[in-house]
Amino acid sequence: IVAYWKDRTKKREAFPFKIDGVVVSVNNNVAFKKLGVVGKSPRGIRAFKFSPKEATTIIEDIKLQVGRTGAVTPVAVLKPVEIDGVTISRATLHNIDEIKKLGVKIKDTVSVVRAGDVIPAVSRVFPELRTGRERKFEMPETCPSCGTKLIKPKGEVILRCPNPKCFARRKKYFYHFISKGGFDIVGLGPRIIDRLIDEGLVSDPADLFNLKGRNFTPFRKRNGN
DNA sequence: AGTATCTTGCATAGTGGTCA
DNA sequence: TGACCACTATGCAAGATACT
């Protein structure tokens, strides 16, 4: 298997389509079935991925995002760099522990990969390329959106904004409400929600059902239903 | 009719929390 | 400890709608 994988790695560029690895499958239906399925992954199949393609760039800044549950996530704002025909400009840093582990500072030169050839990720830092102008990143004590003091429950790595009325959280809550996993409101996405909130037309998802006469129809029909 | 804008869906990984 | 689900993240293509 390893020999085959190495061979494919060499011939990767020769294919008329993009590949990110090879898949090995048990070639016996009885054995395959016996192995069963874990989650979405059948045990009888294994993927052997190639090393992701890398590019070097600079971390311009580290910004914070507040999720629906209040999770505060640091995101690296990168000097745009191209990997495999795609421009990478942002990459999640997950949490402060990840930042410490990588040893990332703002303005650092870093190596960026596309995990699974899709998701941008900072893979390593080049401390030897520092100029002295790099800034250490510290997590704030208060929510970047509402200013509430952030909490870090015991045993947890992630900082959270505990304020249920936090504007950023509220927005994400809205997104979730209208999303496929929620009410699945077709044609109503984050952009529209932003507009509705900015224009003061809604402050709670329930307000969506009282927009009559406001010259705004967020609901579209899906296949006539 | 042509252009602009917007939404959706997909791809995958890391992490956290819960449960057996 | 492993399984499993939820959450969060980015970028692109495709398709639909809105606007000029």
Short mmCIF file of C-alpha atoms (C1' of nucleotides) in Angstrom, two decimals:
data_model
loop_
_atom_site.label_atom_id
_atom_site.label_comp_id
_atom_site.label_asym_id
_atom_site.label_seq_id
_atom_site.Cartn_x
_atom_site.Cartn_y
_atom_site.Cartn_z
CA ILE A 1 0.00 0.00 0.00
CA VAL A 2 2.78 2.39 0.95
CA ALA A 3 4.63 1.70 -2.29
CA TYR A 4 1.48 2.37 -4.26
CA TRP A 5 0.85 5.55 -2.30
CA LYS A 6 4.40 6.76 -2.98
CA ASP A 7 4.00 5.97 -6.65
CA ARG A 8 0.75 7.92 -6.86
CA THR A 9 2.32 10.81 -4.99
CA LYS A 10 4.92 11.06 -7.74
CA LYS A 11 2.35 10.78 -10.52
CA ARG A 12 -0.15 13.07 -8.83
CA GLU A 13 0.31 15.93 -11.30
CA ALA A 14 -0.02 13.64 -14.31
CA PHE A 15 -3.72 13.03 -13.74
CA PRO A 16 -6.18 15.09 -15.78
CA PHE A 17 -8.02 15.82 -12.52
CA LYS A 18 -7.01 16.78 -8.99
CA ILE A 19 -6.50 14.06 -6.41
CA ASP A 20 -5.66 14.41 -2.73
CA GLY A 21 -4.77 10.82 -1.94
CA VAL A 22 -5.63 7.19 -2.53
CA VAL A 23 -8.37 5.05 -1.04
CA VAL A 24 -7.89 1.44 -0.06
CA SER A 25 -10.96 -0.76 0.23
CA VAL A 26 -11.46 -4.30 1.50
CA ASN A 27 -12.13 -6.33 -1.61
CA ASN A 28 -14.50 -8.83 -0.01
CA ASN A 29 -18.11 -8.03 0.66
CA VAL A 30 -18.47 -10.41 3.62
CA ALA A 31 -15.37 -9.07 5.35
CA PHE A 32 -16.37 -5.52 4.48
CA LYS A 33 -19.77 -5.93 6.08
CA LYS A 34 -18.27 -7.61 9.14
CA LEU A 35 -16.01 -4.64 9.72
CA GLY A 36 -19.06 -2.39 9.97
CA VAL A 37 -19.46 1.37 9.93
CA VAL A 38 -18.36 3.97 12.45
CA GLY A 39 -20.17 7.25 12.05
CA LYS A 40 -19.92 8.10 8.38
CA SER A 41 -16.79 5.99 7.94
CA PRO A 42 -16.93 2.35 6.89
CA ARG A 43 -14.08 0.47 8.59
CA GLY A 44 -13.43 -1.41 5.37
CA ILE A 45 -12.16 1.69 3.60
CA ARG A 46 -9.13 3.77 4.44
CA ALA A 47 -7.90 6.98 2.84
CA PHE A 48 -4.19 7.65 2.47
CA LYS A 49 -3.81 11.36 1.84
CA PHE A 50 -0.90 13.12 0.19
CA SER A 51 0.96 15.86 2.03
CA PRO A 52 -0.96 19.10 1.50
CA LYS A 53 0.56 21.85 -0.65
CA GLU A 54 2.18 24.67 1.26
CA ALA A 55 2.68 28.38 0.76
CA THR A 56 4.50 30.99 2.79
CA THR A 57 2.83 34.21 3.84
CA ILE A 58 2.55 36.75 6.63
CA ILE A 59 -0.01 37.01 9.40
CA GLU A 60 -1.27 40.57 9.03
CA ASP A 61 -3.51 40.40 12.04
CA ILE A 62 -5.42 38.09 14.33
CA LYS A 63 -9.11 38.88 14.63
CA LEU A 64 -11.78 37.44 16.88
CA GLN A 65 -15.10 35.94 15.96
CA VAL A 66 -17.95 35.26 18.36
CA GLY A 67 -20.06 32.21 17.62
CA ARG A 68 -23.66 31.42 18.45
CA THR A 69 -22.72 29.65 21.66
CA GLY A 70 -20.47 32.52 22.68
CA ALA A 71 -17.27 30.77 21.67
CA VAL A 72 -14.60 33.34 20.87
CA THR A 73 -12.42 32.09 18.03
CA PRO A 74 -9.18 33.71 16.87
CA VAL A 75 -8.81 33.89 13.08
CA ALA A 76 -5.57 34.71 11.28
CA VAL A 77 -5.87 37.45 8.66
CA LEU A 78 -3.26 36.51 6.10
CA LYS A 79 -1.51 38.37 3.37
CA PRO A 80 -3.37 36.71 0.46
CA VAL A 81 -1.44 33.81 -0.95
CA GLU A 82 -2.30 31.33 -3.66
CA ILE A 83 -2.33 27.58 -3.10
CA ASP A 84 -3.44 25.35 -5.93
CA GLY A 85 -5.27 28.15 -7.75
CA VAL A 86 -7.14 29.33 -4.65
CA THR A 87 -6.44 32.56 -2.79
CA ILE A 88 -6.11 32.05 0.93
CA SER A 89 -6.68 35.12 3.10
CA ARG A 90 -7.97 33.77 6.39
CA ALA A 91 -7.40 30.71 8.51
CA THR A 92 -8.81 29.68 11.84
CA LEU A 93 -6.47 29.41 14.81
CA HIS A 94 -9.10 27.57 16.86
CA ASN A 95 -8.14 28.84 20.32
CA ILE A 96 -5.38 30.41 22.39
CA ASP A 97 -3.79 27.05 23.12
CA GLU A 98 -3.39 26.43 19.41
CA ILE A 99 -1.75 29.84 19.04
CA LYS A 100 0.65 29.07 21.89
CA LYS A 101 1.39 25.65 20.47
CA LEU A 102 2.26 27.14 17.09
CA GLY A 103 4.03 30.07 18.70
CA VAL A 104 2.31 32.51 16.36
CA LYS A 105 2.74 36.26 16.65
CA ILE A 106 1.10 38.98 14.56
CA LYS A 107 3.29 39.83 11.51
CA ASP A 108 4.99 36.44 11.71
CA THR A 109 5.99 34.63 8.54
CA VAL A 110 4.14 31.34 8.46
CA SER A 111 3.52 28.31 6.32
CA VAL A 112 -0.07 27.80 5.24
CA VAL A 113 -1.62 24.56 3.99
CA ARG A 114 -5.05 23.54 2.85
CA ALA A 115 -6.00 20.75 5.23
CA GLY A 116 -7.53 17.98 3.18
CA ASP A 117 -6.73 20.30 0.26
CA VAL A 118 -9.67 22.46 1.31
CA ILE A 119 -9.54 24.18 4.66
CA PRO A 120 -6.84 26.81 5.12
CA ALA A 121 -4.66 26.17 8.14
CA VAL A 122 -1.48 27.66 9.58
CA SER A 123 0.93 24.74 9.81
CA ARG A 124 4.10 26.28 11.17
CA VAL A 125 5.89 29.48 12.04
CA PHE A 126 9.31 30.68 10.95
CA PRO A 127 10.68 32.44 14.05
CA GLU A 128 14.07 32.82 12.32
CA LEU A 129 12.48 35.28 9.89
CA ARG A 130 11.32 37.67 12.60
CA THR A 131 12.29 41.33 12.30
CA GLY A 132 11.44 42.39 15.83
CA ARG A 133 8.22 44.09 14.81
CA GLU A 134 6.09 41.05 15.60
CA ARG A 135 3.43 41.44 18.25
CA LYS A 136 2.36 38.81 20.72
CA PHE A 137 -1.34 38.04 20.57
CA GLU A 138 -3.32 37.98 23.76
CA MET A 139 -6.92 36.94 24.17
CA PRO A 140 -9.01 39.83 25.45
CA GLU A 141 -10.73 39.71 28.81
CA THR A 142 -13.95 41.08 27.39
CA CYS A 143 -16.14 40.15 24.42
CA PRO A 144 -15.01 41.99 21.24
CA SER A 145 -18.67 42.49 20.37
CA CYS A 146 -20.53 43.43 23.54
CA GLY A 147 -17.77 44.04 26.06
CA THR A 148 -19.01 41.49 28.58
CA LYS A 149 -16.29 39.83 30.61
CA LEU A 150 -15.41 36.53 28.96
CA ILE A 151 -15.55 33.34 30.93
CA LYS A 152 -13.42 30.25 30.70
CA PRO A 153 -15.22 27.34 32.33
CA LYS A 154 -12.95 24.98 34.26
CA GLY A 155 -11.41 22.35 32.05
CA GLU A 156 -12.39 24.20 28.90
CA VAL A 157 -9.93 25.66 26.43
CA ILE A 158 -12.32 28.01 24.71
CA LEU A 159 -13.22 31.45 26.01
CA ARG A 160 -16.91 32.23 25.89
CA CYS A 161 -19.07 35.32 25.98
CA PRO A 162 -21.76 34.54 28.56
CA ASN A 163 -24.09 37.35 27.45
CA PRO A 164 -27.12 35.84 25.66
CA LYS A 165 -27.99 39.30 24.31
CA CYS A 166 -24.52 39.80 22.81
CA PHE A 167 -24.95 41.32 19.34
CA ALA A 168 -22.53 38.95 17.64
CA ARG A 169 -24.07 35.93 19.33
CA ARG A 170 -27.54 37.17 18.45
CA LYS A 171 -26.58 37.39 14.77
CA LYS A 172 -25.17 33.88 14.74
CA TYR A 173 -28.28 32.73 16.53
CA PHE A 174 -30.31 34.24 13.69
CA TYR A 175 -28.18 32.52 11.08
CA HIS A 176 -28.72 29.23 12.87
CA PHE A 177 -32.46 29.83 13.15
CA ILE A 178 -32.90 30.27 9.39
CA SER A 179 -30.37 27.64 8.39
CA LYS A 180 -31.05 24.23 6.93
CA GLY A 181 -30.65 22.67 10.35
CA GLY A 182 -33.19 25.11 11.76
CA PHE A 183 -36.29 26.50 10.06
CA ASP A 184 -34.67 26.09 6.64
CA ILE A 185 -35.97 29.39 5.29
CA VAL A 186 -34.97 29.41 1.63
CA GLY A 187 -33.68 32.69 0.28
CA LEU A 188 -32.98 34.15 3.65
CA GLY A 189 -29.30 34.06 4.47
CA PRO A 190 -26.76 35.90 6.58
CA ARG A 191 -26.61 38.93 4.27
CA ILE A 192 -30.32 39.60 4.50
CA ILE A 193 -30.26 39.04 8.24
CA ASP A 194 -27.48 41.61 8.52
CA ARG A 195 -29.58 44.10 6.58
CA LEU A 196 -32.71 43.44 8.62
CA ILE A 197 -30.84 43.90 11.87
CA ASP A 198 -28.95 46.97 10.65
CA GLU A 199 -32.20 48.58 9.52
CA GLY A 200 -33.78 47.80 12.87
CA LEU A 201 -36.57 45.71 11.35
CA VAL A 202 -35.90 42.69 13.53
CA SER A 203 -34.21 41.99 16.82
CA ASP A 204 -35.54 38.51 17.43
CA PRO A 205 -36.20 35.61 15.03
CA ALA A 206 -39.90 35.81 15.88
CA ASP A 207 -39.94 39.27 14.29
CA LEU A 208 -39.38 37.59 10.92
CA PHE A 209 -43.00 36.54 10.91
CA ASN A 210 -44.25 40.10 11.38
CA LEU A 211 -42.67 41.84 8.44
CA LYS A 212 -45.93 42.24 6.46
CA GLY A 213 -46.35 45.61 4.91
CA ARG A 214 -42.71 46.40 5.39
CA ASN A 215 -42.02 45.91 1.71
CA PHE A 216 -39.85 42.97 2.52
CA THR A 217 -40.53 39.34 1.69
CA PRO A 218 -37.78 37.09 2.93
CA PHE A 219 -39.61 33.87 2.21
CA ARG A 220 -39.39 32.17 -1.13
CA LYS A 221 -41.10 29.08 -2.32
CA ARG A 222 -39.18 25.88 -2.72
CA ASN A 223 -40.53 23.81 -5.61
CA GLY A 224 -43.91 25.41 -5.26
CA ASN A 225 -44.38 24.33 -1.67
"C1'" DA B 1 -31.42 41.11 -21.67
"C1'" DG B 2 -27.51 41.61 -19.25
"C1'" DT B 3 -25.35 42.42 -14.93
"C1'" DA B 4 -25.02 42.33 -10.04
"C1'" DT B 5 -25.97 40.32 -5.81
"C1'" DC B 6 -27.02 36.74 -2.84
"C1'" DT B 7 -27.69 31.96 -1.06
"C1'" DT B 8 -26.68 27.26 -0.90
"C1'" DG B 9 -24.03 23.29 -0.68
"C1'" DC B 10 -19.86 21.01 -0.53
"C1'" DA B 11 -15.29 19.76 0.96
"C1'" DT B 12 -12.57 18.59 5.68
"C1'" DA B 13 -10.28 19.25 10.36
"C1'" DG B 14 -9.79 20.32 15.18
"C1'" DT B 15 -11.88 20.68 19.41
"C1'" DG B 16 -15.20 19.96 23.18
"C1'" DG B 17 -18.77 17.51 25.58
"C1'" DT B 18 -21.36 13.39 26.54
"C1'" DC B 19 -22.07 8.61 26.94
"C1'" DA B 20 -21.12 3.68 27.20
"C1'" DT C 1 -10.80 5.11 25.61
"C1'" DG C 2 -13.54 5.20 21.65
"C1'" DA C 3 -17.69 6.58 19.46
"C1'" DC C 4 -20.49 10.13 18.23
"C1'" DC C 5 -22.47 14.57 17.69
"C1'" DA C 6 -22.17 19.61 17.64
"C1'" DC C 7 -19.77 23.61 16.64
"C1'" DT C 8 -16.62 26.48 14.15
"C1'" DA C 9 -13.84 27.62 10.40
"C1'" DT C 10 -12.73 29.11 4.64
"C1'" DG C 11 -13.41 29.42 -0.28
"C1'" DC C 12 -15.52 28.27 -4.45
"C1'" DA C 13 -19.04 26.96 -7.96
"C1'" DA C 14 -23.62 26.79 -9.18
"C1'" DG C 15 -27.99 28.48 -9.26
"C1'" DA C 16 -31.57 31.82 -8.19
"C1'" DT C 17 -33.22 36.32 -7.69
"C1'" DA C 18 -32.96 41.38 -7.96
"C1'" DC C 19 -31.71 45.33 -10.28
"C1'" DT C 20 -30.70 48.47 -14.26
#
